[in-house]
Coordinates of C-alpha atoms in Angstrom, one line a residue:
Chain A
M193 CA 12.7 50.5 -29.8
T194 CA 14.2 51.2 -33.2
D195 CA 15.7 48.6 -35.5
Q196 CA 19.0 50.4 -35.6
P197 CA 21.7 48.7 -33.4
K198 CA 22.7 50.7 -30.4
P199 CA 26.2 52.2 -30.4
N200 CA 28.8 49.8 -29.0
A201 CA 26.2 47.0 -28.7
P202 CA 27.5 43.8 -30.2
E203 CA 25.3 42.1 -33.0
D204 CA 24.1 39.3 -30.6
A205 CA 23.2 41.5 -27.7
A206 CA 20.3 40.3 -25.5
P207 CA 16.9 41.6 -26.3
D208 CA 15.7 44.7 -24.7
S209 CA 13.9 43.2 -21.8
M210 CA 17.2 41.4 -20.8
S211 CA 19.5 44.3 -21.4
R212 CA 20.9 46.4 -18.6
R213 CA 18.7 49.3 -19.5
G214 CA 15.6 47.1 -19.6
F215 CA 16.5 45.6 -16.3
V216 CA 16.9 48.9 -14.6
K217 CA 13.6 50.0 -16.1
D218 CA 11.9 47.0 -14.8
A219 CA 13.5 47.3 -11.4
G220 CA 12.4 50.8 -11.3
T221 CA 8.8 49.8 -11.9
L222 CA 9.1 47.1 -9.3
S223 CA 10.4 49.4 -6.7
A224 CA 7.7 51.8 -7.5
T225 CA 5.1 49.0 -7.0
S226 CA 6.7 48.1 -3.7
L227 CA 6.5 51.7 -2.5
L228 CA 2.9 51.9 -3.5
G229 CA 2.4 49.0 -1.0
T230 CA -0.4 46.4 -0.7
A231 CA -3.0 48.1 -2.7
A232 CA -0.7 48.4 -5.8
L233 CA 0.3 44.7 -5.3
M234 CA -3.2 43.6 -5.0
T235 CA -4.3 45.4 -8.1
N236 CA -1.6 43.9 -10.2
S237 CA -2.4 42.1 -13.3
D238 CA -3.1 38.7 -11.8
E239 CA -5.1 39.8 -8.9
A240 CA -6.2 36.5 -7.5
E241 CA -2.7 35.2 -7.4
A242 CA -1.4 38.3 -5.8
N243 CA -4.1 38.2 -3.2
G244 CA -3.4 34.7 -2.5
N245 CA 0.4 35.2 -2.2
W246 CA -0.1 38.2 0.0
A247 CA -2.5 36.3 2.4
E248 CA -0.2 33.2 2.4
W249 CA 2.8 35.2 3.3
F250 CA 1.1 36.7 6.2
Q251 CA -0.8 33.6 7.4
G252 CA -0.3 32.6 11.0
N253 CA 0.8 29.3 12.5
Y254 CA -2.1 26.9 11.8
R255 CA -2.3 25.7 15.4
L256 CA -2.8 29.3 16.6
M257 CA -5.3 30.4 14.0
T258 CA -8.9 31.1 14.8
Q259 CA -11.5 29.0 13.0
E260 CA -12.3 31.9 10.7
E261 CA -8.6 32.3 9.8
K262 CA -8.5 28.6 9.0
D263 CA -11.6 28.6 7.0
E264 CA -10.1 31.5 5.0
A265 CA -6.8 29.9 4.5
I266 CA -8.4 26.7 3.3
A267 CA -10.8 28.4 1.0
R268 CA -7.9 30.2 -0.6
L269 CA -5.8 27.0 -0.9
E270 CA -8.7 25.2 -2.5
R271 CA -9.1 28.0 -5.1
R272 CA -5.4 28.0 -5.8
Y273 CA -4.9 24.2 -6.1
T274 CA -8.1 23.8 -8.2
N275 CA -6.8 26.4 -10.5
E276 CA -3.3 25.0 -10.6
Y277 CA -4.3 21.3 -11.0
G278 CA -7.2 21.8 -13.2
K279 CA -9.6 19.8 -11.1
K280 CA -11.7 20.3 -8.0
V281 CA -9.4 20.0 -5.1
T282 CA -10.7 19.9 -1.6
V283 CA -8.6 20.9 1.4
D284 CA -10.0 19.2 4.5
S285 CA -9.5 20.5 8.1
T286 CA -11.3 17.7 10.1
P287 CA -9.8 17.9 13.6
A288 CA -8.9 15.0 15.8
E289 CA -11.7 12.9 17.2
K290 CA -12.1 12.6 20.9
G291 CA -11.2 9.2 22.3
V292 CA -9.0 8.2 19.5
L293 CA -5.3 7.7 19.6
F294 CA -3.9 6.1 16.3
G295 CA -1.6 3.2 16.5
Y296 CA 0.0 1.1 13.8
A297 CA 1.2 -2.5 13.9
L298 CA 3.4 -4.2 11.2
N299 CA 4.1 -7.9 11.0
I300 CA 7.7 -8.1 10.3
Q301 CA 7.5 -11.8 9.7
K302 CA 4.9 -11.4 6.9
C303 CA 6.4 -8.5 5.0
I304 CA 7.8 -9.6 1.6
G305 CA 9.5 -6.3 0.6
C306 CA 7.3 -5.6 -2.5
R307 CA 7.4 -1.9 -1.9
R308 CA 3.7 -1.5 -2.7
C309 CA 3.2 0.5 0.5
A310 CA 5.9 3.0 -0.6
K311 CA 4.3 3.5 -4.0
A312 CA 0.7 3.6 -2.7
C313 CA 1.9 6.3 -0.3
V314 CA 3.1 8.5 -3.1
E315 CA -0.1 7.9 -5.0
E316 CA -2.2 9.0 -2.0
N317 CA -0.1 11.7 -0.5
N318 CA 1.0 13.8 -3.5
Q319 CA 4.7 13.4 -3.0
S320 CA 7.1 14.7 -5.6
R321 CA 7.9 12.3 -8.4
G322 CA 10.7 11.9 -11.0
D323 CA 14.0 13.5 -10.3
Q324 CA 12.7 15.2 -7.1
E325 CA 11.3 11.8 -5.9
I326 CA 10.2 11.6 -2.3
E327 CA 8.9 8.5 -0.5
W328 CA 7.8 8.5 3.1
I329 CA 8.2 4.7 3.5
R330 CA 11.5 3.1 3.0
V331 CA 11.8 -0.7 3.0
L332 CA 14.9 -2.2 4.2
K333 CA 16.1 -5.6 3.1
M334 CA 17.9 -7.3 6.1
E335 CA 20.1 -10.4 5.8
K336 CA 18.7 -13.3 7.9
G337 CA 22.2 -14.0 8.8
E338 CA 23.7 -17.2 10.5
F339 CA 24.2 -17.6 14.1
N340 CA 25.9 -20.9 15.0
S341 CA 28.2 -22.4 17.5
V342 CA 31.1 -22.4 15.2
K343 CA 31.0 -18.8 14.7
M344 CA 30.4 -18.1 18.4
G345 CA 32.8 -15.6 19.7
D346 CA 33.6 -14.1 16.2
G347 CA 31.5 -11.2 16.9
Y348 CA 32.1 -7.8 18.3
P349 CA 33.3 -7.2 21.0
E350 CA 35.9 -10.0 20.7
S351 CA 36.1 -12.9 23.1
Y352 CA 32.9 -12.2 24.8
G353 CA 31.5 -15.4 23.4
I354 CA 28.4 -13.5 22.1
Q355 CA 27.9 -13.2 18.5
V356 CA 26.5 -9.8 17.7
G357 CA 27.0 -9.4 14.0
G358 CA 30.6 -9.3 13.0
N359 CA 33.0 -6.4 13.0
A360 CA 35.3 -4.6 10.6
Y361 CA 37.7 -7.6 10.7
S362 CA 35.6 -10.6 11.1
A363 CA 32.4 -11.3 9.2
S364 CA 29.8 -13.2 11.0
G365 CA 26.2 -13.3 11.7
V366 CA 24.5 -10.5 10.0
V367 CA 27.1 -8.5 8.2
L368 CA 25.2 -6.3 5.9
E369 CA 23.5 -3.1 6.7
G370 CA 20.0 -2.8 5.6
E371 CA 19.6 -2.5 1.9
H372 CA 17.3 0.1 0.4
Y373 CA 18.1 -0.5 -3.3
Y374 CA 17.5 -4.2 -3.7
E375 CA 16.0 -5.1 -7.0
P376 CA 15.4 -8.9 -7.4
E377 CA 13.1 -10.5 -10.0
K378 CA 10.8 -11.6 -7.2
V379 CA 10.3 -11.0 -3.6
P380 CA 10.5 -12.3 -0.9
E381 CA 14.1 -13.5 -1.5
E382 CA 15.4 -16.5 0.3
D383 CA 17.3 -15.6 3.5
A384 CA 16.1 -12.1 3.6
F385 CA 13.5 -10.4 5.7
Y386 CA 12.2 -6.8 5.2
M387 CA 11.7 -4.0 7.5
P388 CA 9.5 -1.0 6.3
I389 CA 10.1 2.2 8.2
A390 CA 8.2 5.4 8.2
C391 CA 7.1 8.0 10.8
M392 CA 6.7 6.3 14.1
Q393 CA 4.3 9.1 15.3
C394 CA 6.2 9.2 18.6
E395 CA 4.4 10.2 21.7
K396 CA 7.4 12.2 22.7
P397 CA 8.7 13.3 19.3
P398 CA 12.2 14.6 19.2
C399 CA 11.3 16.5 15.9
V400 CA 8.7 18.5 17.7
K401 CA 11.1 19.3 20.4
V402 CA 13.7 20.9 18.1
C403 CA 11.4 22.8 15.7
P404 CA 12.4 26.4 16.3
V405 CA 9.1 27.8 14.9
R406 CA 6.8 25.1 16.3
T407 CA 5.3 24.2 12.9
T408 CA 5.5 20.6 13.5
Y409 CA 3.5 19.3 16.5
R410 CA 1.5 16.4 17.9
E411 CA -2.2 16.4 17.3
P412 CA -4.5 15.1 20.0
D413 CA -5.0 11.9 18.1
G414 CA -1.3 11.2 18.3
I415 CA -0.3 12.1 14.6
V416 CA 2.7 14.4 14.3
V417 CA 2.0 16.9 11.6
V418 CA 3.6 19.8 9.8
D419 CA 2.1 23.1 8.8
Y420 CA 3.9 23.5 5.6
N421 CA 3.2 27.2 5.3
W422 CA 4.8 28.0 8.6
C423 CA 7.8 25.8 7.9
I424 CA 11.0 27.7 7.5
G425 CA 12.9 24.7 6.0
C426 CA 15.7 24.7 8.7
R427 CA 15.6 20.9 8.7
M428 CA 16.4 20.7 12.4
C429 CA 13.6 18.0 12.7
I430 CA 15.3 15.9 10.1
G431 CA 18.4 15.9 12.1
A432 CA 16.5 15.1 15.3
C433 CA 14.4 12.3 13.9
P434 CA 16.0 8.9 14.9
Y435 CA 14.0 7.0 12.4
W436 CA 15.0 9.0 9.2
A437 CA 11.3 9.5 8.6
R438 CA 11.3 13.1 7.4
R439 CA 11.8 14.4 3.9
F440 CA 12.8 17.8 2.5
N441 CA 11.7 19.4 -0.7
W442 CA 15.0 20.5 -2.1
G443 CA 13.4 21.5 -5.4
E444 CA 10.0 22.6 -6.7
P445 CA 8.0 19.4 -6.1
N446 CA 7.1 17.6 -9.4
L447 CA 3.5 16.5 -9.1
P448 CA 1.9 15.8 -12.5
K449 CA -1.7 17.3 -12.7
E450 CA -3.3 14.0 -13.7
E451 CA -1.7 12.1 -10.9
M452 CA -2.6 14.6 -8.2
N453 CA -5.0 13.2 -5.5
P454 CA -7.6 16.0 -5.1
K455 CA -8.8 14.8 -1.7
T456 CA -6.4 16.5 0.7
H457 CA -6.1 17.7 4.3
Y458 CA -4.4 20.8 5.3
L459 CA -2.1 19.0 7.6
G460 CA -1.6 16.1 5.2
N461 CA -1.4 15.5 1.6
R462 CA -2.0 19.0 0.2
P463 CA 0.7 19.9 -2.4
R464 CA 3.9 21.0 -0.8
M465 CA 6.2 23.8 -1.9
K466 CA 9.9 24.0 -2.4
G467 CA 11.9 24.3 1.0
V468 CA 9.5 22.6 3.3
V469 CA 9.7 19.3 5.4
E470 CA 7.1 16.6 5.0
K471 CA 6.5 13.2 6.6
C472 CA 4.0 10.4 7.0
T473 CA 0.7 11.5 8.7
F474 CA -1.0 8.1 8.9
C475 CA -2.9 9.5 5.9
V476 CA -4.6 12.1 8.0
Q477 CA -7.0 12.9 5.2
R478 CA -8.3 9.4 5.2
T479 CA -8.1 8.2 8.8
R480 CA -9.9 11.3 10.2
K481 CA -12.7 10.2 7.8
G482 CA -12.6 6.7 9.1
R483 CA -10.7 5.1 6.2
Y484 CA -7.6 2.9 6.6
P485 CA -4.3 4.5 5.6
A486 CA -3.4 3.7 2.0
C487 CA -0.4 1.5 3.0
V488 CA -2.5 -0.7 5.2
E489 CA -4.9 -1.2 2.3
V490 CA -2.3 -2.0 -0.4
C491 CA -0.3 -4.5 1.6
P492 CA -0.7 -7.7 -0.3
V493 CA 0.1 -9.9 2.7
G494 CA -2.0 -8.1 5.3
A495 CA 1.2 -7.4 7.3
R496 CA -0.1 -3.8 8.2
K497 CA -2.7 -3.2 10.9
F498 CA -4.1 0.1 12.0
G499 CA -6.6 1.3 14.6
N500 CA -7.6 3.1 17.7
L501 CA -5.1 2.3 20.6
L502 CA -7.9 3.3 23.1
D503 CA -10.3 0.7 21.8
P504 CA -9.5 -2.8 23.0
E505 CA -11.4 -4.3 20.3
S506 CA -9.4 -2.6 17.5
E507 CA -7.0 -4.6 15.3
V508 CA -3.9 -2.9 16.6
R509 CA -4.9 -3.6 20.3
R510 CA -5.5 -7.3 19.5
V511 CA -2.0 -7.4 18.0
L512 CA -0.6 -5.8 21.2
A513 CA -2.6 -8.4 23.3
D514 CA -1.7 -11.5 21.3
K515 CA 1.6 -11.0 19.5
R516 CA 5.3 -10.5 20.3
V517 CA 5.8 -6.8 19.8
F518 CA 8.8 -4.5 19.7
R519 CA 9.3 -0.8 19.0
L520 CA 12.2 0.5 17.0
K521 CA 14.9 2.2 19.1
A522 CA 12.6 2.1 22.2
E523 CA 15.6 2.8 24.3
L524 CA 15.5 6.4 23.0
N525 CA 12.3 7.0 25.0
T526 CA 10.4 8.4 21.9
Y527 CA 7.5 6.1 22.7
P528 CA 6.6 5.3 19.1
K529 CA 3.0 4.4 18.3
F530 CA 4.2 2.1 15.5
F531 CA 4.8 -1.4 16.6
Y532 CA 6.5 -4.3 14.8
Y533 CA 5.3 -7.8 15.6
M534 CA 5.8 -11.4 15.0
D535 CA 3.3 -14.2 14.9
Chain B
M293 CA -37.3 -52.7 -26.3
Q294 CA -33.7 -53.8 -26.0
A295 CA -32.7 -52.1 -29.2
N296 CA -34.6 -49.0 -28.1
K297 CA -32.6 -48.9 -24.9
R298 CA -29.4 -49.3 -26.7
V299 CA -30.2 -46.4 -29.0
H300 CA -31.0 -44.3 -26.1
A301 CA -27.7 -45.2 -24.3
D302 CA -25.9 -44.6 -27.6
M303 CA -27.5 -41.2 -27.8
I304 CA -26.5 -40.3 -24.3
M305 CA -23.0 -41.4 -24.9
K306 CA -22.8 -39.2 -28.0
T307 CA -24.3 -36.2 -26.4
G308 CA -21.8 -36.8 -23.6
I309 CA -18.9 -37.0 -25.9
R310 CA -20.0 -33.9 -27.7
I311 CA -20.2 -32.0 -24.4
A312 CA -16.9 -33.3 -23.3
A313 CA -15.5 -32.2 -26.6
L314 CA -17.0 -28.8 -26.2
C315 CA -15.7 -28.5 -22.8
A316 CA -12.1 -29.5 -23.8
L317 CA -12.4 -26.8 -26.6
G318 CA -13.6 -24.3 -24.1
L319 CA -10.7 -25.1 -21.9
G320 CA -8.2 -25.2 -24.5
T321 CA -8.9 -21.7 -25.8
M322 CA -9.2 -20.2 -22.3
P323 CA -6.1 -18.3 -21.4
A324 CA -5.2 -18.6 -17.9
V325 CA -4.2 -14.9 -17.5
Q326 CA -5.1 -12.3 -20.0
A327 CA -3.6 -8.8 -19.4
A328 CA -5.8 -6.1 -21.0
D329 CA -5.7 -2.4 -20.9
G330 CA -6.7 -0.9 -17.6
E331 CA -6.8 -4.5 -16.0
C332 CA -4.7 -5.2 -12.9
F333 CA -4.8 -7.6 -10.0
E334 CA -5.7 -7.0 -6.4
S335 CA -3.8 -9.6 -4.5
R336 CA -2.8 -12.6 -6.4
D337 CA -1.6 -12.2 -10.0
G338 CA -4.0 -13.9 -12.3
A339 CA -6.6 -14.6 -9.7
S340 CA -8.1 -11.4 -8.5
K341 CA -8.4 -9.3 -11.7
V342 CA -10.1 -5.9 -11.6
V343 CA -10.9 -3.6 -14.5
Q344 CA -10.1 0.1 -14.0
K345 CA -13.1 2.4 -14.5
E346 CA -14.3 5.8 -13.6
I347 CA -16.7 5.8 -10.5
G348 CA -16.9 9.5 -10.0
E349 CA -15.5 12.9 -10.9
N350 CA -11.7 12.4 -11.2
L351 CA -12.1 9.2 -9.3
K352 CA -11.3 5.7 -10.5
N353 CA -12.2 2.5 -8.7
V354 CA -8.5 1.5 -8.5
E355 CA -5.2 3.0 -9.4
C356 CA -2.6 0.4 -10.8
S357 CA 1.1 0.2 -10.7
D358 CA 2.8 0.8 -14.2
T359 CA 5.5 -1.6 -13.4
T360 CA 3.8 -4.6 -11.9
G361 CA 0.2 -4.3 -12.7
A362 CA -0.8 -4.6 -9.1
V363 CA -3.6 -2.4 -7.6
L364 CA -1.9 0.4 -5.6
W365 CA -4.9 2.3 -4.4
W366 CA -8.7 1.9 -4.0
G367 CA -11.0 4.8 -4.9
D368 CA -13.9 3.0 -3.5
P369 CA -13.0 0.0 -1.3
Y370 CA -16.5 -1.5 -1.5
D371 CA -16.8 -1.3 -5.3
G372 CA -18.1 -4.6 -6.7
T373 CA -18.5 -6.2 -3.3
Q374 CA -21.4 -8.2 -1.9
P375 CA -22.3 -9.1 1.7
M376 CA -20.1 -11.7 3.2
G377 CA -23.2 -13.8 4.1
D378 CA -23.3 -16.6 6.6
M379 CA -20.0 -16.0 8.2
P380 CA -19.3 -15.6 11.8
V381 CA -16.5 -13.0 12.0
E382 CA -15.7 -11.8 15.4
I383 CA -15.3 -8.2 14.5
E384 CA -18.6 -6.1 14.6
G385 CA -19.5 -4.1 11.6
E386 CA -20.5 -4.7 8.1
A387 CA -18.4 -7.3 6.3
V388 CA -18.3 -7.5 2.5
V389 CA -16.4 -9.6 0.1
K390 CA -15.8 -9.8 -3.6
S391 CA -17.3 -12.6 -5.5
R392 CA -14.8 -15.3 -6.1
T393 CA -17.0 -17.2 -8.7
A394 CA -16.8 -14.0 -10.9
Q395 CA -13.1 -14.7 -11.2
L396 CA -13.6 -18.3 -12.3
N397 CA -14.2 -18.3 -16.1
L398 CA -15.9 -21.7 -16.3
Y399 CA -17.9 -21.5 -13.2
P400 CA -21.2 -20.7 -14.8
V401 CA -20.9 -23.7 -17.1
C402 CA -18.8 -26.3 -15.1
G403 CA -21.8 -27.5 -13.2
V404 CA -24.1 -28.0 -16.0
A405 CA -22.3 -28.3 -19.3
C406 CA -19.3 -30.5 -18.3
H407 CA -20.1 -32.0 -14.9
N408 CA -24.0 -32.3 -14.6
G409 CA -23.8 -34.7 -11.6
S410 CA -24.5 -37.9 -13.7
F411 CA -22.0 -37.4 -16.6
P412 CA -19.2 -38.0 -16.7
A413 CA -19.9 -40.6 -14.1
P414 CA -18.8 -39.0 -10.8
V415 CA -15.7 -40.4 -9.1
E416 CA -16.4 -41.8 -5.7
A417 CA -15.1 -39.5 -3.0
D418 CA -12.9 -42.4 -1.6
A419 CA -11.6 -43.5 -4.9
P420 CA -7.8 -43.8 -5.0
P421 CA -6.2 -40.5 -5.7
R422 CA -5.0 -39.9 -9.2
K423 CA -3.4 -37.0 -11.0
L424 CA -5.7 -34.8 -12.9
T425 CA -4.6 -34.5 -16.5
M426 CA -7.9 -33.1 -17.7
H427 CA -7.5 -29.7 -16.0
M428 CA -3.9 -28.8 -16.4
D429 CA -5.0 -25.7 -18.3
L430 CA -7.3 -24.5 -15.6
V431 CA -5.2 -25.6 -12.8
P432 CA -1.5 -25.5 -14.0
D433 CA -0.5 -27.3 -10.7
S434 CA -3.0 -30.1 -11.1
M435 CA -0.3 -32.6 -11.9
N436 CA 1.9 -31.5 -8.9
L437 CA -0.6 -30.6 -6.3
Q438 CA 1.2 -28.6 -3.6
H439 CA -1.2 -28.9 -0.7
G440 CA -1.2 -31.1 2.4
N441 CA 2.2 -32.7 1.7
G442 CA 0.7 -35.1 -0.8
G443 CA -2.0 -36.2 1.7
I444 CA -5.0 -34.7 0.0
W445 CA -6.3 -34.6 -3.6
C446 CA -9.0 -32.9 -5.7
L447 CA -12.0 -34.6 -4.0
D448 CA -11.0 -33.7 -0.6
C449 CA -12.1 -30.1 -1.3
H450 CA -14.2 -30.4 -4.5
D451 CA -17.6 -32.1 -4.4
A452 CA -17.6 -35.2 -6.5
K453 CA -21.0 -34.6 -7.8
T454 CA -21.8 -31.0 -7.6
R455 CA -18.6 -29.7 -9.2
N456 CA -19.4 -26.0 -8.7
K457 CA -19.3 -26.4 -5.0
L458 CA -16.6 -27.3 -2.6
V459 CA -17.1 -29.9 0.1
D460 CA -15.9 -30.1 3.7
N461 CA -14.8 -33.1 5.7
A462 CA -18.4 -33.6 6.9
G463 CA -19.8 -33.6 3.4
N464 CA -21.3 -30.2 3.6
L465 CA -21.4 -28.3 0.4
V466 CA -19.4 -24.9 0.6
D467 CA -19.7 -22.1 -1.9
F468 CA -16.6 -20.9 -3.8
N469 CA -17.4 -17.5 -2.5
Q470 CA -16.9 -18.7 1.1
P471 CA -13.7 -20.8 1.0
Q472 CA -12.9 -19.8 4.5
Q473 CA -15.6 -22.3 5.7
L474 CA -13.6 -25.1 4.1
C475 CA -10.0 -23.9 4.7
G476 CA -10.8 -23.3 8.4
K477 CA -11.6 -26.9 8.9
C478 CA -8.0 -27.8 8.8
H479 CA -6.4 -24.4 9.4
G480 CA -8.3 -23.6 12.5
Q481 CA -5.6 -21.5 14.1
V482 CA -5.2 -19.2 11.0
Y483 CA -9.0 -19.1 10.5
R484 CA -9.5 -17.9 14.0
R485 CA -6.8 -15.2 13.5
W486 CA -8.6 -14.2 10.3
R487 CA -11.9 -13.8 12.0
E488 CA -10.4 -11.6 14.7
G489 CA -9.0 -9.3 11.9
L490 CA -5.3 -10.3 12.6
H491 CA -4.5 -12.7 9.7
G492 CA -5.1 -11.5 6.2
K493 CA -6.2 -8.3 4.7
R494 CA -9.2 -5.9 5.1
I495 CA -9.8 -2.6 3.3
G496 CA -12.3 0.1 4.2
E497 CA -12.8 1.6 7.6
W498 CA -10.3 1.2 10.5
A499 CA -12.9 1.3 13.4
A500 CA -13.5 -2.1 14.9
D501 CA -17.2 -1.6 14.0
G502 CA -16.5 0.0 10.7
K503 CA -17.5 -1.4 7.3
K504 CA -14.7 -3.5 5.8
R505 CA -14.0 -5.5 2.7
W506 CA -12.6 -8.8 3.7
F507 CA -10.2 -10.7 1.5
V508 CA -11.1 -14.4 1.6
C509 CA -8.4 -17.3 1.6
T510 CA -8.2 -17.8 -2.1
E511 CA -7.7 -14.3 -3.0
C512 CA -4.2 -14.3 -1.6
H513 CA -3.4 -18.1 -1.4
N514 CA -3.5 -20.5 -4.4
P515 CA -5.1 -23.5 -2.8
H516 CA -3.6 -25.8 -5.4
D517 CA -0.1 -24.6 -4.6
V518 CA 0.0 -23.3 -1.1
Q519 CA 3.4 -25.1 -0.4
Q520 CA 5.3 -23.5 -3.1
G521 CA 7.6 -26.4 -3.4
E522 CA 10.9 -25.8 -1.5
R523 CA 9.7 -22.4 -0.2
K524 CA 7.1 -23.9 2.0
S525 CA 5.3 -20.6 2.0
G526 CA 1.7 -20.0 1.4
F527 CA 2.1 -16.7 -0.5
A528 CA 3.7 -16.9 -3.9
Q529 CA 6.7 -14.6 -4.7
I530 CA 5.7 -11.4 -6.5
T531 CA 7.5 -8.7 -8.6
P532 CA 8.6 -5.8 -6.4
E533 CA 7.9 -2.3 -7.2
P534 CA 11.1 -0.3 -8.3
A535 CA 13.7 0.8 -5.9
P536 CA 13.8 4.4 -4.8
K537 CA 16.0 6.9 -6.7
L538 CA 19.6 6.8 -5.8
P539 CA 20.7 10.1 -4.2
K540 CA 22.3 12.6 -6.6
N541 CA 25.8 11.9 -7.6
M542 CA 25.6 8.3 -6.6
D543 CA 25.9 5.8 -9.6
N544 CA 25.0 2.6 -7.9
A545 CA 24.1 1.1 -4.5
D546 CA 27.1 -1.2 -4.3
H547 CA 28.0 0.3 -0.9
E548 CA 24.9 -1.6 0.5
R549 CA 26.0 -4.9 -0.9
H550 CA 29.6 -5.4 0.4
H551 CA 29.9 -8.0 3.1
G552 CA 32.1 -6.9 6.1
H553 CA 32.6 -3.3 5.3

């Protein structure tokens, strides 16, 4: 281009690449490229990236892929992540082990609401941080409340003589909804108990029923997983989940290179992209290798137990045998494999 | 002969005083908790320190919380552990623990330099209980022992002569690394639950016969302050991790905190 200003162009006109002419020119090149098809795309300047993108766009549903296709996809992802995060990233594809059905038990009496589980989960599972923060575990602070004979009958429905927690006009018993954003100096607070909630890994998961592309499904070891590449981001599963356990990547996830956990699983903690749903997988990358999930290990009061529901000697089975156990929203017939218990 | 004896006794006294002075000096300069770079705590603040280090390519032994200094993640759950030893746990599989004595700064010297079994003259185990002014720096709660509702005192758990050992009700010496052998004598129910893998914390492999690192009693509970005054709870309060981010366009979480909405 010449230094002379173009006729009719204002002094502060955009540089050539941004001008209309430049745009039209670029668009022309682009469409020409498209016309040339795959070959042209693949011989573009950044060949590896183009190859990767191409293969990724046309990748099948993970569940229906042959072993070769899986291996190929995983090798490609490993290359891309290693390149992107500047360290050796492994993408594991260990399948479910026979005779294993994962179950989880949480002692609601012991939980002190310190939120270490939620943070450890982020550390382990490569969730987005900062403005785009995603946490799979949410910890609810619940009021212990007060149930006494004086207030008997104050609850809703009126005059039934059963105090069930107050109503819009009369505060009695437990009157607060669960709090997510409590921030005391120290936990546990007096008169509070805490209820961590994450994916319940239902045996009959409503999220799986509604997925229009069947990208979320139940694995043979009971974990409900998401193939992020096949997810179309319709968020039907988020609406269907009665436990509010699924999260959506509204923006490009913010995962700093130095904080990225390089030991990943295809169905678990590999980096996600914008516009896909993610959720707790019982740390599939760890548990399929024999290790406890990260939240179990970090819990400072040992309130979290994990194991094989098919093994009577496992911690979780011992809990089921010995303790008073309940499941959240059991009436929905989702059959969660996440149990809450009391001593 | 008589004079000789007196001189000898004198010498012993002097040496004793010097040792006592040295001990006091050592205690005085010993900070209870020292936060250093890359140092965080595993379970109980100030009592389960761990230093962050590289244990492999892009792998640290632990990751710590920026806000609370608590360990959030173990790169290797068995790093720095030793076999649990003579300990009948009910779960099969390898059981390892971390050394408790490594966390006790004065442990290597306390049984030789300060309490060598004859000096200072050991208190009888059935002596009338008194408050321990000497060790307020080591045991901040020594003047207000919060264990057993005032029914027990130092020498119910610490051996009168062998100060680097604990002692159970039958007079058996118990290692500081195996406090469960002592605690279980009174807290039998909890002890049983712990052996079954229900009470307390383990990290490592989830399989019933997997290798696990077990956390022993004193890693989570402060034996000198298990009651926590009015709280009557064995686990001390800790600082929570920060709350999740508020949704966009929401300034505060007041909606959660109104009664009777």
